[in-house]
Short mmCIF file of C-alpha atoms and ligand atoms in Angstrom, two decimals:
data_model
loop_
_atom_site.label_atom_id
_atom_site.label_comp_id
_atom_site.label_asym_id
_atom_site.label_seq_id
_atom_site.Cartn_x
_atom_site.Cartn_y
_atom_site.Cartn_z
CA UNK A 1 167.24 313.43 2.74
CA UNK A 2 164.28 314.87 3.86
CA UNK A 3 162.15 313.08 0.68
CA UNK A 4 163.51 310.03 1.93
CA UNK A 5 162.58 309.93 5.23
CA UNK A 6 159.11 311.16 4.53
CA UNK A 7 158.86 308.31 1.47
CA UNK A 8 160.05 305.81 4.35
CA UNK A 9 157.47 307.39 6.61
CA UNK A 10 154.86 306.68 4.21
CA UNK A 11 156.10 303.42 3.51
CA UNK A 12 156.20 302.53 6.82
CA UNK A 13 152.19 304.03 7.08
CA UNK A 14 151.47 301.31 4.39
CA UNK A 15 153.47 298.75 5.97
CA UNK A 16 151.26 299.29 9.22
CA UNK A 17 147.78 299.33 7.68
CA UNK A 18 148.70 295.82 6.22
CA UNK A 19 149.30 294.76 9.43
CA UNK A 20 146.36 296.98 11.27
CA UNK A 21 143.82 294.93 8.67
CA UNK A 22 145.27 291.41 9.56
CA UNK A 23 143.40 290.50 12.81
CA UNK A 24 140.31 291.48 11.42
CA UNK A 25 140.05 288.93 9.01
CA UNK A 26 141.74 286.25 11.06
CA UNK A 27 139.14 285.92 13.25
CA UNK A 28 135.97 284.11 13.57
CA UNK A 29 133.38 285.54 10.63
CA UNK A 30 131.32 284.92 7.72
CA UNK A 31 129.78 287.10 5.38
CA UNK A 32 127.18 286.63 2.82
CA UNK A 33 127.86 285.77 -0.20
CA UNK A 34 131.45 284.38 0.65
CA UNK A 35 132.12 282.50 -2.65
CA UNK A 36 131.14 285.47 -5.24
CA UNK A 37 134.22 285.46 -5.93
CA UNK A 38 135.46 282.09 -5.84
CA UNK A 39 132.34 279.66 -6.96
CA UNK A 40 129.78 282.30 -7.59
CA UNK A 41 127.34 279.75 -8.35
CA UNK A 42 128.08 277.67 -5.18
CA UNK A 43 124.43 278.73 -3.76
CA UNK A 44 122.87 278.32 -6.90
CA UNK A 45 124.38 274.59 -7.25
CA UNK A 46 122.96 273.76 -3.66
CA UNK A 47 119.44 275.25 -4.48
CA UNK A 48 119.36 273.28 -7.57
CA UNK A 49 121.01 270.06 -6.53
CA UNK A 50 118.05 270.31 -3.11
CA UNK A 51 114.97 270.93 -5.59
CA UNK A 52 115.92 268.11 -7.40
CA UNK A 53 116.41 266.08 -4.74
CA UNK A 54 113.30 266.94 -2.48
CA UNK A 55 110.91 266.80 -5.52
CA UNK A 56 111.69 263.00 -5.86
CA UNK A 57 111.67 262.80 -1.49
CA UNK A 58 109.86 265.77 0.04
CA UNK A 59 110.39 263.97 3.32
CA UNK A 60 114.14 264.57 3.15
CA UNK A 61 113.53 268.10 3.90
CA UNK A 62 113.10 267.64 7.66
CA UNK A 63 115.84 265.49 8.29
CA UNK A 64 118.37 268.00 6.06
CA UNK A 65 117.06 271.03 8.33
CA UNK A 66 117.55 268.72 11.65
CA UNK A 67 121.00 267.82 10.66
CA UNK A 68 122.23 271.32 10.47
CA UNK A 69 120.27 272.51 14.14
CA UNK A 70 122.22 269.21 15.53
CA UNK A 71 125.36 270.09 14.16
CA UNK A 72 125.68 273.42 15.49
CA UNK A 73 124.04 273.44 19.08
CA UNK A 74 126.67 270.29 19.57
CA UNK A 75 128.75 273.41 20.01
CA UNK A 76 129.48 274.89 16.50
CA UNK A 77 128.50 274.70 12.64
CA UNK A 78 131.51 273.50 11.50
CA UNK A 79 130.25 269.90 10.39
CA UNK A 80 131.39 268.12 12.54
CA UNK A 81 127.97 265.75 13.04
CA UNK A 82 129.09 264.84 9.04
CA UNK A 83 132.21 262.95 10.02
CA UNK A 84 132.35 259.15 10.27
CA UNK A 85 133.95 257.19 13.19
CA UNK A 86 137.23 255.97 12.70
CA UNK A 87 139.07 253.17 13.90
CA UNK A 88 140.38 255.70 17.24
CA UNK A 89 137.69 257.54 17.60
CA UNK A 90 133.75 257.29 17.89
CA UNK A 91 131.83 260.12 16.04
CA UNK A 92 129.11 262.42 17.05
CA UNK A 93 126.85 260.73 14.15
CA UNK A 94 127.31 257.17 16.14
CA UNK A 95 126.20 258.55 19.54
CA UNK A 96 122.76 256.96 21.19
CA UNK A 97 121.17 260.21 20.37
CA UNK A 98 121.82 260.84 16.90
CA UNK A 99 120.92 257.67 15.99
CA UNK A 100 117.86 258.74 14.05
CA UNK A 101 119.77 261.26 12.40
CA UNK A 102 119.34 261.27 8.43
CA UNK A 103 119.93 263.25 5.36
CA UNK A 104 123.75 262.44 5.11
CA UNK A 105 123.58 261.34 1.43
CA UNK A 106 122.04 264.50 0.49
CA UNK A 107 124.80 266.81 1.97
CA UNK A 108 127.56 264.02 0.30
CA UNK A 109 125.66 264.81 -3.16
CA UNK A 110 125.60 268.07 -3.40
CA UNK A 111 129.45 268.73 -2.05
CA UNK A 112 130.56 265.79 -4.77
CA UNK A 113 128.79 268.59 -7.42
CA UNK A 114 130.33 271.07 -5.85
CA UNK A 115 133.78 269.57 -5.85
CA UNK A 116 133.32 268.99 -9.61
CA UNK A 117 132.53 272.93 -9.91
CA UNK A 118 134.80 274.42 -7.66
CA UNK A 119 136.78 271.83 -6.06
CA UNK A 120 138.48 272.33 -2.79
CA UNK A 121 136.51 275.32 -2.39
CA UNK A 122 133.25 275.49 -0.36
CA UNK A 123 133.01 273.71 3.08
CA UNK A 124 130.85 270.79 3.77
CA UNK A 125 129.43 272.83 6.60
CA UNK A 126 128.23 275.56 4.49
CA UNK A 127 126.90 273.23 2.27
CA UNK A 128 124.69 271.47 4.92
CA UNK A 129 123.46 275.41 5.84
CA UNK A 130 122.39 276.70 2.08
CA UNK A 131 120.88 273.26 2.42
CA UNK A 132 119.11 273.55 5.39
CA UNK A 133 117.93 276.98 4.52
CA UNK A 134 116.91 275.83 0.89
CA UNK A 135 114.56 272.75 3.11
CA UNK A 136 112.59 275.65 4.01
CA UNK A 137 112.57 278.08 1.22
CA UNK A 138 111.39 274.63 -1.00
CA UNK A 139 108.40 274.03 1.75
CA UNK A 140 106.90 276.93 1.42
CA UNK A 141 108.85 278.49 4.16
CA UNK A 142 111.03 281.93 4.27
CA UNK A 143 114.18 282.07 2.46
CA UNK A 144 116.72 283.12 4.62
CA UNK A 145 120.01 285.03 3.18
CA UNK A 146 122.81 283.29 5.40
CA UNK A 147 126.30 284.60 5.59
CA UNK A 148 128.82 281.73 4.28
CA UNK A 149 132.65 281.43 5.16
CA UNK A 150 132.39 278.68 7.51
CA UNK A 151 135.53 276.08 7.68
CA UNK A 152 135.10 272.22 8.91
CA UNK A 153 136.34 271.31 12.13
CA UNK A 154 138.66 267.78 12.22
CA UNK A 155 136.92 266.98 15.59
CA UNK A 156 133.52 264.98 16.28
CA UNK A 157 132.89 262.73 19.33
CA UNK A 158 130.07 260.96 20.53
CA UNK A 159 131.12 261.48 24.01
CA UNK A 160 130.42 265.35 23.49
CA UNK A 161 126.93 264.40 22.01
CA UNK A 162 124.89 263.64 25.57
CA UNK A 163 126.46 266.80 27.68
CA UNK A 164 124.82 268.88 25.02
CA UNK A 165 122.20 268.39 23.60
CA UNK A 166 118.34 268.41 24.97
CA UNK A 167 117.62 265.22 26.94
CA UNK A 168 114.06 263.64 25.71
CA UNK A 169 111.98 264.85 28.52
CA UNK A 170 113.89 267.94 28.95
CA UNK A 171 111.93 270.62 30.71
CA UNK A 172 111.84 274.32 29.09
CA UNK A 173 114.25 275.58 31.90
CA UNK A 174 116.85 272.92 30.39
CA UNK A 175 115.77 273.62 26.84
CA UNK A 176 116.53 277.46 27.41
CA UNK A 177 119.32 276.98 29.50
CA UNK A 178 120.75 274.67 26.73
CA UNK A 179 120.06 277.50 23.90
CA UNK A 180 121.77 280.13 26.47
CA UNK A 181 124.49 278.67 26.39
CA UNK A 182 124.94 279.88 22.48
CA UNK A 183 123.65 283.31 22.59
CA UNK A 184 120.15 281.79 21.95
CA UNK A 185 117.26 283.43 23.63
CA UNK A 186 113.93 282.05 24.72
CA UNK A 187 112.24 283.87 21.73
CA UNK A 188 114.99 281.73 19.80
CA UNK A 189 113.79 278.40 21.08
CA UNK A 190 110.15 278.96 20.53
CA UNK A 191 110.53 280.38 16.86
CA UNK A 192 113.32 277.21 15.60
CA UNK A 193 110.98 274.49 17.40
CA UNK A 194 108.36 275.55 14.78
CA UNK A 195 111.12 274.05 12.27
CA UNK A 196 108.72 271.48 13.66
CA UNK A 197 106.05 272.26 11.37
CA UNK A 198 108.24 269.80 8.73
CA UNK A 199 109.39 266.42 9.11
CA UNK A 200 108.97 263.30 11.55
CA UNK A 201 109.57 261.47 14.69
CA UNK A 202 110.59 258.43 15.30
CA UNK A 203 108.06 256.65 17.38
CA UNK A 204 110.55 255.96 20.26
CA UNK A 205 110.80 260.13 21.02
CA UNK A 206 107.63 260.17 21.91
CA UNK A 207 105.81 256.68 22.77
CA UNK A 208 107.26 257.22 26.63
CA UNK A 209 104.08 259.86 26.40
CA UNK A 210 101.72 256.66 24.91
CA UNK A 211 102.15 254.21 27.28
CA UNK A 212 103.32 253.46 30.97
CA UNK A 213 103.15 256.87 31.34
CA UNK A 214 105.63 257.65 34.62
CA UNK A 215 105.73 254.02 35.24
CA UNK A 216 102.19 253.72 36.01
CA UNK A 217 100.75 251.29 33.63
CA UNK A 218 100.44 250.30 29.84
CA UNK A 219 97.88 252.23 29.68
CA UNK A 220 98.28 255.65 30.98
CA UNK A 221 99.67 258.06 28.99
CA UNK A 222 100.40 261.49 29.49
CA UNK A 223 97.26 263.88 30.23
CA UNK A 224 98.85 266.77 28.91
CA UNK A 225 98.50 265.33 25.73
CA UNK A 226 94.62 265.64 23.84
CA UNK A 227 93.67 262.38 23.75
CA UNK A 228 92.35 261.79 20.75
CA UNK A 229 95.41 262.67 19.66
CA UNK A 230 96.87 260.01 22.07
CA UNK A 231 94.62 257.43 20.51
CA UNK A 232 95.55 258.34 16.40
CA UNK A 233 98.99 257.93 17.53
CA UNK A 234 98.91 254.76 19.75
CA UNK A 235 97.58 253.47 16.75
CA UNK A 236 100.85 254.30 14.55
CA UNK A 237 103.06 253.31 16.70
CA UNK A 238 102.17 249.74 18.77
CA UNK A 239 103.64 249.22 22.32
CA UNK A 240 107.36 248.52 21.43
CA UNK A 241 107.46 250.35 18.14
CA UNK A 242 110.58 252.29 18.42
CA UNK A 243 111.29 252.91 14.52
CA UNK A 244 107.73 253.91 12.64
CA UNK A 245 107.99 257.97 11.76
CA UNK A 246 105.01 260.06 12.49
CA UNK A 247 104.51 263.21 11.03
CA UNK A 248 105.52 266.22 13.54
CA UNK A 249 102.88 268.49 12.56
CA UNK A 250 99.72 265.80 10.78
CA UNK A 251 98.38 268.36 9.22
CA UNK A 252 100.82 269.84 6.93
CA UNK A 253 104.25 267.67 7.41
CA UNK A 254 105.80 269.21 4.34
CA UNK A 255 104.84 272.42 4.25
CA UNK A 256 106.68 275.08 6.53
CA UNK A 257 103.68 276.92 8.15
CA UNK A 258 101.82 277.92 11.37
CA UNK A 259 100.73 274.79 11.84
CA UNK A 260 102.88 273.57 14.48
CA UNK A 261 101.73 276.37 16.73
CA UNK A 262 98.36 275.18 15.94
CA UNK A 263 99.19 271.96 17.29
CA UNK A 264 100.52 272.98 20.29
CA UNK A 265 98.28 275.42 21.27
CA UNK A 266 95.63 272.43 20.68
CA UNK A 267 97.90 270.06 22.89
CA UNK A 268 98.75 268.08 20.00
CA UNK A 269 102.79 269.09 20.04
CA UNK A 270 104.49 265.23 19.30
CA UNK A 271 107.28 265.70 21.38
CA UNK A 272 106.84 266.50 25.36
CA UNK A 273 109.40 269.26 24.32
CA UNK A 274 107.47 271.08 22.11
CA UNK A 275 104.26 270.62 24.53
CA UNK A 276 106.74 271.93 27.04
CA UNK A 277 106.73 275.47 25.11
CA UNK A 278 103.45 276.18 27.10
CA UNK A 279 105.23 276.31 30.64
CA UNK A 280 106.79 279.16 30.22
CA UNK A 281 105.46 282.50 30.24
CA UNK A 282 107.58 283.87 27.06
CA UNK A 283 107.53 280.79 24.97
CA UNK A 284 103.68 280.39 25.45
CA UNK A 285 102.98 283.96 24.79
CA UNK A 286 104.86 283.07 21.52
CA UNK A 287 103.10 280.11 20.60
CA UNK A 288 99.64 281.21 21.33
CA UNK A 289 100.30 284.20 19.13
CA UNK A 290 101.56 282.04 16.19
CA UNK A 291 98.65 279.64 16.71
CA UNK A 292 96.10 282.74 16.26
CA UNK A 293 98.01 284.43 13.68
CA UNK A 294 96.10 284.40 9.92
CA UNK A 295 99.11 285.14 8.58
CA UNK A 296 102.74 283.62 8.29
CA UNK A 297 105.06 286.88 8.06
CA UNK A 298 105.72 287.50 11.84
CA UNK A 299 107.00 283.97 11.92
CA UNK A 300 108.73 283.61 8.87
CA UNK A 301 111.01 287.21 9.59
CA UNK A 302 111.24 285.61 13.52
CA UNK A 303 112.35 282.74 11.79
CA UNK A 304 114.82 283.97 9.18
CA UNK A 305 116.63 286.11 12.17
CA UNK A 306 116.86 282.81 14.74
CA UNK A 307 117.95 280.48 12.34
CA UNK A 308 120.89 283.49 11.14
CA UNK A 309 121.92 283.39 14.84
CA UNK A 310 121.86 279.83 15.25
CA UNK A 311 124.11 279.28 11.80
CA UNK A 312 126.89 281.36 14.01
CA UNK A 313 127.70 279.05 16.62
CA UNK A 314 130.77 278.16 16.97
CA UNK A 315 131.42 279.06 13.15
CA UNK A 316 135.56 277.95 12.99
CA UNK A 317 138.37 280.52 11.81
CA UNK A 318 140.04 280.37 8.75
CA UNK A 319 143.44 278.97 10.54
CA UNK A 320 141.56 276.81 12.58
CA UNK A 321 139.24 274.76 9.67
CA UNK A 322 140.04 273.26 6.37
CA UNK A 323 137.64 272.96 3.37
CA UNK A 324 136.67 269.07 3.65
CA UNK A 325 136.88 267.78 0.13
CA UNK A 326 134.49 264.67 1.56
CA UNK A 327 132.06 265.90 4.05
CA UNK A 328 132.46 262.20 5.64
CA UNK A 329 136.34 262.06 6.65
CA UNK A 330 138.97 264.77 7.38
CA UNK A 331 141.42 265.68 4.74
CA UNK A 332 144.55 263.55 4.21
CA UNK A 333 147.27 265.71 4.83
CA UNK A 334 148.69 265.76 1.47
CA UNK A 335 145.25 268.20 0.54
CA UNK A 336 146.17 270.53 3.28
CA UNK A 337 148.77 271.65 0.88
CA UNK A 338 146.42 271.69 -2.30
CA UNK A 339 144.09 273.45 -1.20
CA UNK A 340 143.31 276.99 -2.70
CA UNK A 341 144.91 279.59 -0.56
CA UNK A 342 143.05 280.58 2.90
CA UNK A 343 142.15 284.62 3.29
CA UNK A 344 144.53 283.94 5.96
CA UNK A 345 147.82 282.89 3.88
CA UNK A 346 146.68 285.48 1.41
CA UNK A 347 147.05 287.89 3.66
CA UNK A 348 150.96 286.44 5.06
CA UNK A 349 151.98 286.86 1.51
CA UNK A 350 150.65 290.34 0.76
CA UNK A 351 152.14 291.83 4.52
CA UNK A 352 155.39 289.25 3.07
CA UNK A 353 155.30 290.99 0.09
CA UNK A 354 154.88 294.38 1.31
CA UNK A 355 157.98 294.37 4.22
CA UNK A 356 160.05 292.91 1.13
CA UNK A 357 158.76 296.15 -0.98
CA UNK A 358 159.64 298.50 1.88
CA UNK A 359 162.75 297.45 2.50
CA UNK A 360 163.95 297.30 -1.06
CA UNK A 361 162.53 301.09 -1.52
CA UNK A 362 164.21 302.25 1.72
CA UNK A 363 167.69 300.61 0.43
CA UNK A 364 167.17 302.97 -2.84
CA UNK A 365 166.31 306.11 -1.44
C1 HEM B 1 114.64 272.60 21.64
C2 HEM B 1 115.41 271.88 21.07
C3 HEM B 1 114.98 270.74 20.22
C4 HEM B 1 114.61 269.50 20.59
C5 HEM B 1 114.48 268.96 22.00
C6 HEM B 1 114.34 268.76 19.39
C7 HEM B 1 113.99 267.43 19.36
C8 HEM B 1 113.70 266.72 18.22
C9 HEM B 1 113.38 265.32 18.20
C10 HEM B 1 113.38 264.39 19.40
C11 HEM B 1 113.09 265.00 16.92
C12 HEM B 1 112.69 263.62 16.40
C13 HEM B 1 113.92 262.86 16.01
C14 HEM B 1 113.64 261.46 15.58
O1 HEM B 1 112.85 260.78 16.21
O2 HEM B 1 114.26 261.02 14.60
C15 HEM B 1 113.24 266.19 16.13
C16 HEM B 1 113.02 266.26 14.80
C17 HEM B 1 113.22 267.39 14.07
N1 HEM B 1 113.76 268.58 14.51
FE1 HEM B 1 114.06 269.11 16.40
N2 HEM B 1 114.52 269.56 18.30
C18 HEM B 1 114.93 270.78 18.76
C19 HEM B 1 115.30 271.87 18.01
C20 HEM B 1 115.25 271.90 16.64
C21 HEM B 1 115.73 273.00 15.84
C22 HEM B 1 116.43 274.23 16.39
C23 HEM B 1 115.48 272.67 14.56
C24 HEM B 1 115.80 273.43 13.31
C25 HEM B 1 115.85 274.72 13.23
C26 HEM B 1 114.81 271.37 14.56
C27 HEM B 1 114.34 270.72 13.44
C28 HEM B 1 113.82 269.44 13.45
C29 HEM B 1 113.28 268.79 12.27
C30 HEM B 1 113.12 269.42 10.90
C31 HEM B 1 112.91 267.51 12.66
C32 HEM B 1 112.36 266.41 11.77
C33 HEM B 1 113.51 265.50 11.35
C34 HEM B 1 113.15 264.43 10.34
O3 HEM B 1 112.19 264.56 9.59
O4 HEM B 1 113.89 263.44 10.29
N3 HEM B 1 114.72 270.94 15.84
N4 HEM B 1 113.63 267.23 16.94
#
């Protein structure tokens, strides 16, 4: 009698670290290296599939790397800027804002090689952050060990996109209010706007600083500006031009450097949001230093750390995402049920399993 009650006891001990270990995996989290065990090459796949891609188009590196920062200060990386409208339902991608937004067709070709490899298995929005982080390991930039794990969300509207995200002409109180709002710090927002250093601008985010400055006429432009700066890029983009892309940082638009700290400090920043950096005391103090620096490591660790705790925005729970077998469109139903089982429903069956296994061994003793 007294063996049994103390096997029961035991039992029952087991029973309750099942269910003692169950939260903590059913919440929000991601770990690195969240597919060694189910697509071990998954990272390897994206690294592969992006050098390939970027050594035929090195200018698809900035717009990969933008895609990912848009996707999760729009209130979580869970891919939701990937989705396409539907006939109900206007998507972030269609909004006035992310208009200019490119690099889709790189994210859809390396999940399709993925889904050959492992299908059902690694998320579209993981796959847009290895490739984001793999735009700036393949310029010349840090590479940056990101935890994985993250599921895609079902929901994306454009009438989310405005609320959110930085206004053109935001000030840098709006721009560090805005990155507040995740955790994001004013040291954040001056190290991941010298992602800056790579990629262009369409000539309509900045030609409001060319011409008719504040309304005043076609010729003023914006004094804050160095003007022959001003008069290299009136001549790339005409009055009216809203489509030609500039290079962000002139000087070295592929390569992920100081340079955009360079530019700043010189009052060459494109945007008036970067040029904005200098109003406030913390971002300046940042920028000036990274503009003096002779060497790169102070940025590239700043930058390895801000770009970690940007990836964790809004990152989705297991329950709450699915693994998007196109990054484009939600999952039919029907592939709810074929897809490979969650940590979550792993878990239901083991603390299943287990009550079944205690009760059978109490009815024997
Ligand atoms: C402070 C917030 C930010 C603002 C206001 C901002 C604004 C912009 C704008 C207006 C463009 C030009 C878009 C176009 O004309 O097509 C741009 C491009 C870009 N942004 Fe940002 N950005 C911000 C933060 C970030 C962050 C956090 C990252 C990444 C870590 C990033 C990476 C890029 C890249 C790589 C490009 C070039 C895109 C291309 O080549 O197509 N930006 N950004």
């Amino acid at each position: 009698m007294a063996s049994r009650s103390s096997a029961l006891a035991a039992l029952n001990v087991v029973a309750l670290l099942v269910l003692c270990g169950l939260p903590a995996t059913t919440e929000a989290h991601t770990q690195f290296g969240a597919y060694n065990k189910t697509c071990p090459q998954a990272e390897e796949i994206v690294f592969k599939e992006m050098t390939a891609i970027l050594a035929k188009s090195p200018d698809l590196a900035g717009p990969v790397l933008r895609l990912f920062s848009v996707d999760c200060l729009l209130g979580g990386c869970e891919g939701s800027i990937l989705l396409n409208s539907t006939a109900n339902n206007t998507a972030e991608k269609d909004a006035p804002l992310n208009k200019g937004l490119r690099g889709y067709d790189v994210v859809d070709s390396i999940k399709a090689k993925l889904e050959v490899a492992c299908p059902g298995v690694v998320s579209c929005s993981d796959v847009l952050a290895l490739a984001a982080r793999d735009s700036v390991r393949i310029t010349e930039g840090p590479y940056i060990p990101i935890p994985t794990g993250r599921q895609d969300g079902n929901r994306s509207s454009a009438a989310d996109v405005a609320p959110n995200s930085p206004k053109p002409g935001a000030t840098v109180t709006d721009l560090i209010a805005l990155f507040a709002r995740f955790n994001l710090t004013a040291k954040d927002l001056a190290v991941l706007s010298g992602a800056h250093t790579i990629g262009r601008a369409h000539c309509s985010a900045f030609s409001p600083r060319l011409y008719n400055f504040n309304g005043s006429s076609n010729a003023s432009s914006d004094p804050t500006l160095d003007a022959n700066y001003t008069a290299t890029l009136r001549g790339q983009c005409k009055a009216g031009d809203l489509a030609t892309l500039v290079d962000l940082d002139p000087s070295s638009g592929t390569t992920f450097d100081l340079g955009y700290y360079r530019d700043v400090a010189a009052s060459k920043g494109l945007l008036s949001t970067d040029a904005a950096l200098l109003l406030d005391a913390d971002t300046r103090a940042y920028v000036l230093r990274q503009a003096n620096a002779t060497a790169n490591q102070e940025f590239f660790a700043d930058f390895a750390v801000s770009f970690v705790n940007m990836s964790k925005i809004g990152v989705l729970t297991h329950h709450k995402g699915e693994i998007r077998r196109q990054c484009s469109v939600v999952n039919p139903p029907s592939a709810h049920s074929s897809a490979p089982m969650t940590t979550m429903s792993a878990h239901a069956v083991l603390l299943a399993t287990s009550l079944i296994s205690v009760l059978a061994l109490a009815l024997l003793l």
